[in-house]
């Protein structure tokens, strides 16, 4: 069965998060996803708050940009969240938007190398290993977590280009695809992920794929979605996004599921006028149709 989630867009002020989390918890939303977009809101701080304000809601961060982060610090934060809220945390890492990385002086010459080194270090540390490595970007000298999670958690990676998507199959435990990925793109990503898993000898374990879906509903939905796609330069991509009622959105979710998505995360427009109402739309109207 496809898991259905939604994004709390960081274009909303942080103080709006509590009400959205409480609505998600009360409505039975399966997953709430957060972003660490520059220069809006911290992924770890918002995740910790959302987890503390809820009891059963699963919270994902997709994604943490690795050029901004030391691998040991990211892993410490991940381990702390997993120990505080076991079974409810999903963290993803990725390249980040290169223009933003350049703005803060953190742009890597080889984003692929950086992401691979970061993933290798995170997964080893979270598994309780003691790590010494001298990579191009990640350097650790006899580092081990004092408080690793009881069970090594999955580390997701976000990707868009073919080499990065293949890398997620090799070095991550799951893949996050952004909302610029139509169903055919999900199929292609699945093939690349499986190539990476095969090359790394990792076909003995599941590799979940999370896909964001532009989904607008309510008054002005079509206009809001079209404006967002234009801003992102994706207005001409066929099969991208959906505007309309629950049946329209559910059909779009199922198309992504048939293409290989294990989790579809509905992404409201940045100017969604009623985020709490959007939660109820997802749980009360779309979710029953997806089931």
PDB file of C-alpha atoms in Angstrom:
ATOM      1  CA  UNK A   1       0.000   0.000   0.000  1.00  0.00           C
ATOM      2  CA  UNK A   2       1.243   3.451  -0.878  1.00  0.00           C
ATOM      3  CA  UNK A   3       1.982   5.714   2.064  1.00  0.00           C
ATOM      4  CA  UNK A   4       0.519   9.203   1.740  1.00  0.00           C
ATOM      5  CA  UNK A   5       2.096  12.265   3.331  1.00  0.00           C
ATOM      6  CA  UNK A   6       2.266  16.027   2.897  1.00  0.00           C
ATOM      7  CA  UNK A   7       4.817  18.816   3.144  1.00  0.00           C
ATOM      8  CA  UNK A   8       4.803  21.672   5.608  1.00  0.00           C
ATOM      9  CA  UNK A   9       6.186  24.312   3.265  1.00  0.00           C
ATOM     10  CA  UNK A  10       8.931  26.443   4.860  1.00  0.00           C
ATOM     11  CA  UNK A  11       7.462  29.495   3.142  1.00  0.00           C
ATOM     12  CA  UNK A  12       5.076  29.421   6.105  1.00  0.00           C
ATOM     13  CA  UNK A  13       6.488  31.054   9.244  1.00  0.00           C
ATOM     14  CA  UNK A  14       7.849  28.580  11.819  1.00  0.00           C
ATOM     15  CA  UNK A  15       5.190  29.535  14.345  1.00  0.00           C
ATOM     16  CA  UNK A  16       2.550  27.999  12.038  1.00  0.00           C
ATOM     17  CA  UNK A  17       4.088  24.547  12.422  1.00  0.00           C
ATOM     18  CA  UNK A  18       2.504  23.668  15.765  1.00  0.00           C
ATOM     19  CA  UNK A  19      -1.070  24.023  14.499  1.00  0.00           C
ATOM     20  CA  UNK A  20      -0.322  21.997  11.374  1.00  0.00           C
ATOM     21  CA  UNK A  21       1.318  19.238  13.423  1.00  0.00           C
ATOM     22  CA  UNK A  22      -1.601  19.088  15.847  1.00  0.00           C
ATOM     23  CA  UNK A  23      -4.053  18.918  12.951  1.00  0.00           C
ATOM     24  CA  UNK A  24      -1.983  16.177  11.297  1.00  0.00           C
ATOM     25  CA  UNK A  25      -1.882  14.167  14.511  1.00  0.00           C
ATOM     26  CA  UNK A  26      -5.623  14.520  15.111  1.00  0.00           C
ATOM     27  CA  UNK A  27      -6.527  13.726  11.503  1.00  0.00           C
ATOM     28  CA  UNK A  28      -4.334  10.629  11.310  1.00  0.00           C
ATOM     29  CA  UNK A  29      -1.874  11.842   8.683  1.00  0.00           C
ATOM     30  CA  UNK A  30       0.767   9.160   8.130  1.00  0.00           C
ATOM     31  CA  UNK A  31       3.776  11.389   7.425  1.00  0.00           C
ATOM     32  CA  UNK A  32       4.624  15.077   7.603  1.00  0.00           C
ATOM     33  CA  UNK A  33       7.700  16.156   5.641  1.00  0.00           C
ATOM     34  CA  UNK A  34       9.851  19.233   6.228  1.00  0.00           C
ATOM     35  CA  UNK A  35      12.502  20.971   4.158  1.00  0.00           C
ATOM     36  CA  UNK A  36      15.784  22.655   5.013  1.00  0.00           C
ATOM     37  CA  UNK A  37      15.661  25.182   2.189  1.00  0.00           C
ATOM     38  CA  UNK A  38      17.956  28.199   2.234  1.00  0.00           C
ATOM     39  CA  UNK A  39      17.272  30.531   3.837  1.00  0.00           C
ATOM     40  CA  UNK A  40      13.960  29.609   5.342  1.00  0.00           C
ATOM     41  CA  UNK A  41      13.868  27.091   8.220  1.00  0.00           C
ATOM     42  CA  UNK A  42      16.122  24.523   9.853  1.00  0.00           C
ATOM     43  CA  UNK A  43      15.207  20.923   9.133  1.00  0.00           C
ATOM     44  CA  UNK A  44      16.432  19.494  12.435  1.00  0.00           C
ATOM     45  CA  UNK A  45      14.879  22.163  14.662  1.00  0.00           C
ATOM     46  CA  UNK A  46      11.479  21.886  12.984  1.00  0.00           C
ATOM     47  CA  UNK A  47      11.613  18.078  13.018  1.00  0.00           C
ATOM     48  CA  UNK A  48      12.380  17.991  16.746  1.00  0.00           C
ATOM     49  CA  UNK A  49       9.496  20.357  17.461  1.00  0.00           C
ATOM     50  CA  UNK A  50       7.050  18.431  15.264  1.00  0.00           C
ATOM     51  CA  UNK A  51       7.990  15.140  16.889  1.00  0.00           C
ATOM     52  CA  UNK A  52       7.660  16.592  20.389  1.00  0.00           C
ATOM     53  CA  UNK A  53       4.221  18.037  19.587  1.00  0.00           C
ATOM     54  CA  UNK A  54       2.895  14.665  18.381  1.00  0.00           C
ATOM     55  CA  UNK A  55       2.709  11.082  19.573  1.00  0.00           C
ATOM     56  CA  UNK A  56       2.409   8.894  16.473  1.00  0.00           C
ATOM     57  CA  UNK A  57       3.048  11.166  13.477  1.00  0.00           C
ATOM     58  CA  UNK A  58       6.080  10.170  11.399  1.00  0.00           C
ATOM     59  CA  UNK A  59       8.235  13.167  10.471  1.00  0.00           C
ATOM     60  CA  UNK A  60      10.620  13.334   7.540  1.00  0.00           C
ATOM     61  CA  UNK A  61      13.222  15.892   6.521  1.00  0.00           C
ATOM     62  CA  UNK A  62      13.858  15.831   2.833  1.00  0.00           C
ATOM     63  CA  UNK A  63      16.474  17.036   2.681  1.00  0.00           C
ATOM     64  CA  UNK A  64      19.493  18.287   4.636  1.00  0.00           C
ATOM     65  CA  UNK A  65      22.068  19.823   2.227  1.00  0.00           C
ATOM     66  CA  UNK A  66      25.405  18.169   2.962  1.00  0.00           C
ATOM     67  CA  UNK A  67      27.640  21.078   1.809  1.00  0.00           C
ATOM     68  CA  UNK A  68      26.280  23.043   4.792  1.00  0.00           C
ATOM     69  CA  UNK A  69      26.901  20.229   7.288  1.00  0.00           C
ATOM     70  CA  UNK A  70      29.700  18.368   9.005  1.00  0.00           C
ATOM     71  CA  UNK A  71      29.001  14.641   8.703  1.00  0.00           C
ATOM     72  CA  UNK A  72      29.604  13.991  12.417  1.00  0.00           C
ATOM     73  CA  UNK A  73      27.229  16.769  13.501  1.00  0.00           C
ATOM     74  CA  UNK A  74      24.512  15.610  11.104  1.00  0.00           C
ATOM     75  CA  UNK A  75      24.849  12.076  12.422  1.00  0.00           C
ATOM     76  CA  UNK A  76      24.745  13.196  16.058  1.00  0.00           C
ATOM     77  CA  UNK A  77      21.535  15.095  15.363  1.00  0.00           C
ATOM     78  CA  UNK A  78      20.063  12.115  13.524  1.00  0.00           C
ATOM     79  CA  UNK A  79      20.989   9.697  16.315  1.00  0.00           C
ATOM     80  CA  UNK A  80      19.487  11.986  18.953  1.00  0.00           C
ATOM     81  CA  UNK A  81      16.173  12.233  17.098  1.00  0.00           C
ATOM     82  CA  UNK A  82      16.034   8.486  16.477  1.00  0.00           C
ATOM     83  CA  UNK A  83      16.648   7.741  20.165  1.00  0.00           C
ATOM     84  CA  UNK A  84      14.141  10.333  21.372  1.00  0.00           C
ATOM     85  CA  UNK A  85      11.443   9.320  18.875  1.00  0.00           C
ATOM     86  CA  UNK A  86      12.184   5.756  17.718  1.00  0.00           C
ATOM     87  CA  UNK A  87      10.403   4.642  14.579  1.00  0.00           C
ATOM     88  CA  UNK A  88       9.060   8.104  13.767  1.00  0.00           C
ATOM     89  CA  UNK A  89      12.000   9.823  12.050  1.00  0.00           C
ATOM     90  CA  UNK A  90      13.019   9.836   8.372  1.00  0.00           C
ATOM     91  CA  UNK A  91      16.039  11.931   7.433  1.00  0.00           C
ATOM     92  CA  UNK A  92      17.354  12.565   3.952  1.00  0.00           C
ATOM     93  CA  UNK A  93      20.520  14.284   2.773  1.00  0.00           C
ATOM     94  CA  UNK A  94      21.436  15.658  -0.620  1.00  0.00           C
ATOM     95  CA  UNK A  95      23.457  18.080  -2.705  1.00  0.00           C
ATOM     96  CA  UNK A  96      21.352  21.141  -1.916  1.00  0.00           C
ATOM     97  CA  UNK A  97      20.693  23.835  -4.499  1.00  0.00           C
ATOM     98  CA  UNK A  98      24.100  24.764  -5.865  1.00  0.00           C
ATOM     99  CA  UNK A  99      23.361  28.489  -6.158  1.00  0.00           C
ATOM    100  CA  UNK A 100      22.420  28.551  -2.472  1.00  0.00           C
ATOM    101  CA  UNK A 101      25.533  26.611  -1.548  1.00  0.00           C
ATOM    102  CA  UNK A 102      27.554  29.188  -3.448  1.00  0.00           C
ATOM    103  CA  UNK A 103      25.915  32.025  -1.527  1.00  0.00           C
ATOM    104  CA  UNK A 104      27.300  30.675   1.761  1.00  0.00           C
ATOM    105  CA  UNK A 105      30.695  29.668   0.408  1.00  0.00           C
ATOM    106  CA  UNK A 106      29.965  25.932   0.684  1.00  0.00           C
ATOM    107  CA  UNK A 107      29.693  24.865  -2.956  1.00  0.00           C
ATOM    108  CA  UNK A 108      31.575  21.608  -3.497  1.00  0.00           C
ATOM    109  CA  UNK A 109      33.693  21.001  -6.587  1.00  0.00           C
ATOM    110  CA  UNK A 110      32.423  17.417  -6.684  1.00  0.00           C
ATOM    111  CA  UNK A 111      28.924  17.171  -5.173  1.00  0.00           C
ATOM    112  CA  UNK A 112      28.758  13.442  -5.958  1.00  0.00           C
ATOM    113  CA  UNK A 113      31.935  12.711  -4.031  1.00  0.00           C
ATOM    114  CA  UNK A 114      30.754  14.767  -1.083  1.00  0.00           C
ATOM    115  CA  UNK A 115      27.369  13.043  -0.964  1.00  0.00           C
ATOM    116  CA  UNK A 116      28.888   9.565  -1.176  1.00  0.00           C
ATOM    117  CA  UNK A 117      31.391  10.302   1.604  1.00  0.00           C
ATOM    118  CA  UNK A 118      28.686  11.835   3.790  1.00  0.00           C
ATOM    119  CA  UNK A 119      26.349   8.865   3.287  1.00  0.00           C
ATOM    120  CA  UNK A 120      29.081   6.324   3.988  1.00  0.00           C
ATOM    121  CA  UNK A 121      30.062   8.097   7.214  1.00  0.00           C
ATOM    122  CA  UNK A 122      26.491   8.572   8.418  1.00  0.00           C
ATOM    123  CA  UNK A 123      25.444   4.999   7.811  1.00  0.00           C
ATOM    124  CA  UNK A 124      28.532   3.588   9.513  1.00  0.00           C
ATOM    125  CA  UNK A 125      28.237   5.849  12.561  1.00  0.00           C
ATOM    126  CA  UNK A 126      24.510   5.214  12.955  1.00  0.00           C
ATOM    127  CA  UNK A 127      25.246   1.478  12.856  1.00  0.00           C
ATOM    128  CA  UNK A 128      27.483   1.929  15.907  1.00  0.00           C
ATOM    129  CA  UNK A 129      30.796   1.645  14.076  1.00  0.00           C
ATOM    130  CA  UNK A 130      33.984   3.524  14.941  1.00  0.00           C
ATOM    131  CA  UNK A 131      35.075   5.423  11.864  1.00  0.00           C
ATOM    132  CA  UNK A 132      38.399   6.743  10.637  1.00  0.00           C
ATOM    133  CA  UNK A 133      38.362   8.097   7.118  1.00  0.00           C
ATOM    134  CA  UNK A 134      40.377  10.617   5.122  1.00  0.00           C
ATOM    135  CA  UNK A 135      38.157  11.497   2.174  1.00  0.00           C
ATOM    136  CA  UNK A 136      38.166  14.451  -0.124  1.00  0.00           C
ATOM    137  CA  UNK A 137      35.538  16.191   2.013  1.00  0.00           C
ATOM    138  CA  UNK A 138      34.726  13.983   5.012  1.00  0.00           C
ATOM    139  CA  UNK A 139      37.565  13.439   7.470  1.00  0.00           C
ATOM    140  CA  UNK A 140      36.981  11.550  10.711  1.00  0.00           C
ATOM    141  CA  UNK A 141      39.614  10.351  13.162  1.00  0.00           C
ATOM    142  CA  UNK A 142      38.491   7.525  15.476  1.00  0.00           C
ATOM    143  CA  UNK A 143      34.908   8.812  15.719  1.00  0.00           C
ATOM    144  CA  UNK A 144      32.048   6.800  17.236  1.00  0.00           C
ATOM    145  CA  UNK A 145      28.696   7.828  18.643  1.00  0.00           C
ATOM    146  CA  UNK A 146      28.287   7.430  22.391  1.00  0.00           C
ATOM    147  CA  UNK A 147      24.520   7.161  21.901  1.00  0.00           C
ATOM    148  CA  UNK A 148      23.844   5.399  18.597  1.00  0.00           C
ATOM    149  CA  UNK A 149      20.270   4.300  17.898  1.00  0.00           C
ATOM    150  CA  UNK A 150      19.348   0.837  19.147  1.00  0.00           C
ATOM    151  CA  UNK A 151      18.831  -0.222  15.518  1.00  0.00           C
ATOM    152  CA  UNK A 152      20.584   1.450  12.607  1.00  0.00           C
ATOM    153  CA  UNK A 153      17.960   3.671  10.932  1.00  0.00           C
ATOM    154  CA  UNK A 154      17.533   4.211   7.218  1.00  0.00           C
ATOM    155  CA  UNK A 155      19.372   7.177   5.723  1.00  0.00           C
ATOM    156  CA  UNK A 156      17.602   8.624   2.682  1.00  0.00           C
ATOM    157  CA  UNK A 157      19.205  10.675  -0.073  1.00  0.00           C
ATOM    158  CA  UNK A 158      17.569  13.144  -2.401  1.00  0.00           C
ATOM    159  CA  UNK A 159      18.619  13.208  -6.033  1.00  0.00           C
ATOM    160  CA  UNK A 160      17.641  14.517  -9.442  1.00  0.00           C
ATOM    161  CA  UNK A 161      20.352  13.839 -12.049  1.00  0.00           C
ATOM    162  CA  UNK A 162      21.013  10.284 -13.280  1.00  0.00           C
ATOM    163  CA  UNK A 163      24.411   9.878 -11.601  1.00  0.00           C
ATOM    164  CA  UNK A 164      23.057  11.141  -8.293  1.00  0.00           C
ATOM    165  CA  UNK A 165      19.992   8.890  -8.495  1.00  0.00           C
ATOM    166  CA  UNK A 166      22.200   5.877  -9.197  1.00  0.00           C
ATOM    167  CA  UNK A 167      24.365   6.848  -6.226  1.00  0.00           C
ATOM    168  CA  UNK A 168      21.368   6.718  -3.909  1.00  0.00           C
ATOM    169  CA  UNK A 169      20.947   3.057  -4.835  1.00  0.00           C
ATOM    170  CA  UNK A 170      24.597   2.396  -4.064  1.00  0.00           C
ATOM    171  CA  UNK A 171      25.042   4.349  -0.837  1.00  0.00           C
ATOM    172  CA  UNK A 172      21.651   5.294   0.692  1.00  0.00           C
ATOM    173  CA  UNK A 173      18.836   3.263   2.215  1.00  0.00           C
ATOM    174  CA  UNK A 174      16.078   5.107   0.353  1.00  0.00           C
ATOM    175  CA  UNK A 175      15.639   7.786  -2.315  1.00  0.00           C
ATOM    176  CA  UNK A 176      13.715  11.069  -2.310  1.00  0.00           C
ATOM    177  CA  UNK A 177      12.601  12.452  -5.686  1.00  0.00           C
ATOM    178  CA  UNK A 178      11.377  16.027  -5.879  1.00  0.00           C
ATOM    179  CA  UNK A 179       8.135  17.274  -7.407  1.00  0.00           C
ATOM    180  CA  UNK A 180       9.753  17.834 -10.801  1.00  0.00           C
ATOM    181  CA  UNK A 181       9.572  14.053 -11.348  1.00  0.00           C
ATOM    182  CA  UNK A 182       6.591  12.807 -13.405  1.00  0.00           C
ATOM    183  CA  UNK A 183       5.617   9.104 -13.481  1.00  0.00           C
ATOM    184  CA  UNK A 184       7.992   8.301 -16.356  1.00  0.00           C
ATOM    185  CA  UNK A 185      10.770   9.942 -14.373  1.00  0.00           C
ATOM    186  CA  UNK A 186       9.981   7.715 -11.394  1.00  0.00           C
ATOM    187  CA  UNK A 187      10.242   4.631 -13.598  1.00  0.00           C
ATOM    188  CA  UNK A 188      13.591   5.791 -14.899  1.00  0.00           C
ATOM    189  CA  UNK A 189      14.797   6.563 -11.394  1.00  0.00           C
ATOM    190  CA  UNK A 190      13.792   3.097 -10.207  1.00  0.00           C
ATOM    191  CA  UNK A 191      15.950   1.572 -12.948  1.00  0.00           C
ATOM    192  CA  UNK A 192      18.951   3.705 -11.966  1.00  0.00           C
ATOM    193  CA  UNK A 193      18.457   2.973  -8.269  1.00  0.00           C
ATOM    194  CA  UNK A 194      18.363  -0.750  -8.984  1.00  0.00           C
ATOM    195  CA  UNK A 195      21.549  -0.455 -11.057  1.00  0.00           C
ATOM    196  CA  UNK A 196      23.247   1.201  -8.098  1.00  0.00           C
ATOM    197  CA  UNK A 197      21.966  -1.421  -5.661  1.00  0.00           C
ATOM    198  CA  UNK A 198      23.200  -4.199  -7.936  1.00  0.00           C
ATOM    199  CA  UNK A 199      26.637  -2.614  -8.309  1.00  0.00           C
ATOM    200  CA  UNK A 200      26.963  -2.232  -4.533  1.00  0.00           C
ATOM    201  CA  UNK A 201      25.601  -5.692  -3.725  1.00  0.00           C
ATOM    202  CA  UNK A 202      22.668  -4.213  -1.801  1.00  0.00           C
ATOM    203  CA  UNK A 203      19.731  -5.989  -3.462  1.00  0.00           C
ATOM    204  CA  UNK A 204      19.031  -8.041  -0.325  1.00  0.00           C
ATOM    205  CA  UNK A 205      17.223  -5.150   1.391  1.00  0.00           C
ATOM    206  CA  UNK A 206      14.276  -2.910   0.452  1.00  0.00           C
ATOM    207  CA  UNK A 207      14.961   0.545  -0.917  1.00  0.00           C
ATOM    208  CA  UNK A 208      11.895   2.791  -0.490  1.00  0.00           C
ATOM    209  CA  UNK A 209      11.315   5.640  -2.923  1.00  0.00           C
ATOM    210  CA  UNK A 210       9.630   8.837  -1.723  1.00  0.00           C
ATOM    211  CA  UNK A 211       8.192  11.143  -4.407  1.00  0.00           C
ATOM    212  CA  UNK A 212       6.834  14.650  -3.910  1.00  0.00           C
ATOM    213  CA  UNK A 213       3.747  15.605  -5.922  1.00  0.00           C
ATOM    214  CA  UNK A 214       2.628  19.164  -6.648  1.00  0.00           C
ATOM    215  CA  UNK A 215      -1.016  19.080  -5.591  1.00  0.00           C
ATOM    216  CA  UNK A 216      -3.300  22.107  -5.360  1.00  0.00           C
ATOM    217  CA  UNK A 217      -6.953  22.119  -4.344  1.00  0.00           C
ATOM    218  CA  UNK A 218      -9.662  24.602  -3.487  1.00  0.00           C
ATOM    219  CA  UNK A 219     -10.325  28.051  -4.965  1.00  0.00           C
ATOM    220  CA  UNK A 220      -7.801  29.100  -7.601  1.00  0.00           C
ATOM    221  CA  UNK A 221      -6.010  25.729  -7.468  1.00  0.00           C
ATOM    222  CA  UNK A 222      -5.185  25.574 -11.180  1.00  0.00           C
ATOM    223  CA  UNK A 223      -3.864  29.128 -11.298  1.00  0.00           C
ATOM    224  CA  UNK A 224      -1.762  28.642  -8.161  1.00  0.00           C
ATOM    225  CA  UNK A 225      -0.264  25.399  -9.459  1.00  0.00           C
ATOM    226  CA  UNK A 226       0.476  26.845 -12.907  1.00  0.00           C
ATOM    227  CA  UNK A 227       2.177  29.860 -11.332  1.00  0.00           C
ATOM    228  CA  UNK A 228       4.355  27.610  -9.185  1.00  0.00           C
ATOM    229  CA  UNK A 229       5.344  25.406 -12.121  1.00  0.00           C
ATOM    230  CA  UNK A 230       6.278  28.516 -14.118  1.00  0.00           C
ATOM    231  CA  UNK A 231       8.425  29.845 -11.269  1.00  0.00           C
ATOM    232  CA  UNK A 232      10.277  26.531 -11.169  1.00  0.00           C
ATOM    233  CA  UNK A 233      10.706  26.359 -14.946  1.00  0.00           C
ATOM    234  CA  UNK A 234       8.581  23.214 -15.187  1.00  0.00           C
ATOM    235  CA  UNK A 235       5.478  24.555 -16.905  1.00  0.00           C
ATOM    236  CA  UNK A 236       6.100  22.486 -20.035  1.00  0.00           C
ATOM    237  CA  UNK A 237       6.789  19.149 -18.317  1.00  0.00           C
ATOM    238  CA  UNK A 238       3.928  16.775 -19.201  1.00  0.00           C
ATOM    239  CA  UNK A 239       2.209  14.909 -16.395  1.00  0.00           C
ATOM    240  CA  UNK A 240       3.632  17.121 -13.666  1.00  0.00           C
ATOM    241  CA  UNK A 241       1.440  18.112 -10.743  1.00  0.00           C
ATOM    242  CA  UNK A 242      -2.308  18.023 -10.239  1.00  0.00           C
ATOM    243  CA  UNK A 243      -4.986  20.595  -9.457  1.00  0.00           C
ATOM    244  CA  UNK A 244      -8.526  19.715  -8.488  1.00  0.00           C
ATOM    245  CA  UNK A 245     -10.514  17.636  -6.044  1.00  0.00           C
ATOM    246  CA  UNK A 246      -9.751  14.455  -4.156  1.00  0.00           C
ATOM    247  CA  UNK A 247     -10.396  12.127  -7.116  1.00  0.00           C
ATOM    248  CA  UNK A 248      -7.995  14.069  -9.331  1.00  0.00           C
ATOM    249  CA  UNK A 249      -5.285  14.031  -6.685  1.00  0.00           C
ATOM    250  CA  UNK A 250      -5.803  10.343  -5.862  1.00  0.00           C
ATOM    251  CA  UNK A 251      -5.440   9.390  -9.533  1.00  0.00           C
ATOM    252  CA  UNK A 252      -2.158  11.315  -9.709  1.00  0.00           C
ATOM    253  CA  UNK A 253      -0.936   9.584  -6.531  1.00  0.00           C
ATOM    254  CA  UNK A 254      -1.776   6.165  -7.952  1.00  0.00           C
ATOM    255  CA  UNK A 255       0.049   6.946 -11.203  1.00  0.00           C
ATOM    256  CA  UNK A 256       3.212   7.642  -9.208  1.00  0.00           C
ATOM    257  CA  UNK A 257       2.660   4.509  -7.117  1.00  0.00           C
ATOM    258  CA  UNK A 258       2.301   2.396 -10.261  1.00  0.00           C
ATOM    259  CA  UNK A 259       5.546   3.943 -11.537  1.00  0.00           C
ATOM    260  CA  UNK A 260       7.436   2.824  -8.415  1.00  0.00           C
ATOM    261  CA  UNK A 261       6.789   5.304  -5.597  1.00  0.00           C
ATOM    262  CA  UNK A 262       6.420   3.733  -2.160  1.00  0.00           C
ATOM    263  CA  UNK A 263       5.482   7.043  -0.532  1.00  0.00           C
ATOM    264  CA  UNK A 264       3.828  10.001  -2.252  1.00  0.00           C
ATOM    265  CA  UNK A 265       4.118  13.299  -0.400  1.00  0.00           C
ATOM    266  CA  UNK A 266       1.597  15.908  -1.468  1.00  0.00           C
ATOM    267  CA  UNK A 267       3.207  19.304  -1.887  1.00  0.00           C
ATOM    268  CA  UNK A 268       0.825  22.255  -1.600  1.00  0.00           C
ATOM    269  CA  UNK A 269       1.688  25.473  -3.341  1.00  0.00           C
ATOM    270  CA  UNK A 270       3.813  27.916  -1.409  1.00  0.00           C
ATOM    271  CA  UNK A 271       0.788  30.217  -1.142  1.00  0.00           C
ATOM    272  CA  UNK A 272      -1.646  27.538   0.083  1.00  0.00           C
ATOM    273  CA  UNK A 273      -4.220  29.629   2.003  1.00  0.00           C
ATOM    274  CA  UNK A 274      -5.295  26.957   4.510  1.00  0.00           C
ATOM    275  CA  UNK A 275      -2.563  24.444   5.470  1.00  0.00           C
ATOM    276  CA  UNK A 276      -4.654  22.929   8.280  1.00  0.00           C
ATOM    277  CA  UNK A 277      -7.520  22.445   5.847  1.00  0.00           C
ATOM    278  CA  UNK A 278      -5.065  20.873   3.413  1.00  0.00           C
ATOM    279  CA  UNK A 279      -4.181  18.285   6.082  1.00  0.00           C
ATOM    280  CA  UNK A 280      -7.861  17.326   6.373  1.00  0.00           C
ATOM    281  CA  UNK A 281      -8.177  17.198   2.587  1.00  0.00           C
ATOM    282  CA  UNK A 282      -5.309  14.697   2.447  1.00  0.00           C
ATOM    283  CA  UNK A 283      -6.496  12.491   5.304  1.00  0.00           C
ATOM    284  CA  UNK A 284     -10.274  12.632   4.911  1.00  0.00           C
ATOM    285  CA  UNK A 285     -10.691  12.842   1.141  1.00  0.00           C
ATOM    286  CA  UNK A 286      -7.590  11.644  -0.716  1.00  0.00           C
ATOM    287  CA  UNK A 287      -6.327   8.871   1.563  1.00  0.00           C
ATOM    288  CA  UNK A 288      -9.500   6.714   1.376  1.00  0.00           C
ATOM    289  CA  UNK A 289      -9.331   6.796  -2.434  1.00  0.00           C
ATOM    290  CA  UNK A 290      -5.672   5.803  -2.439  1.00  0.00           C
ATOM    291  CA  UNK A 291      -6.305   2.871  -0.116  1.00  0.00           C
TER     292      UNK A 291
END
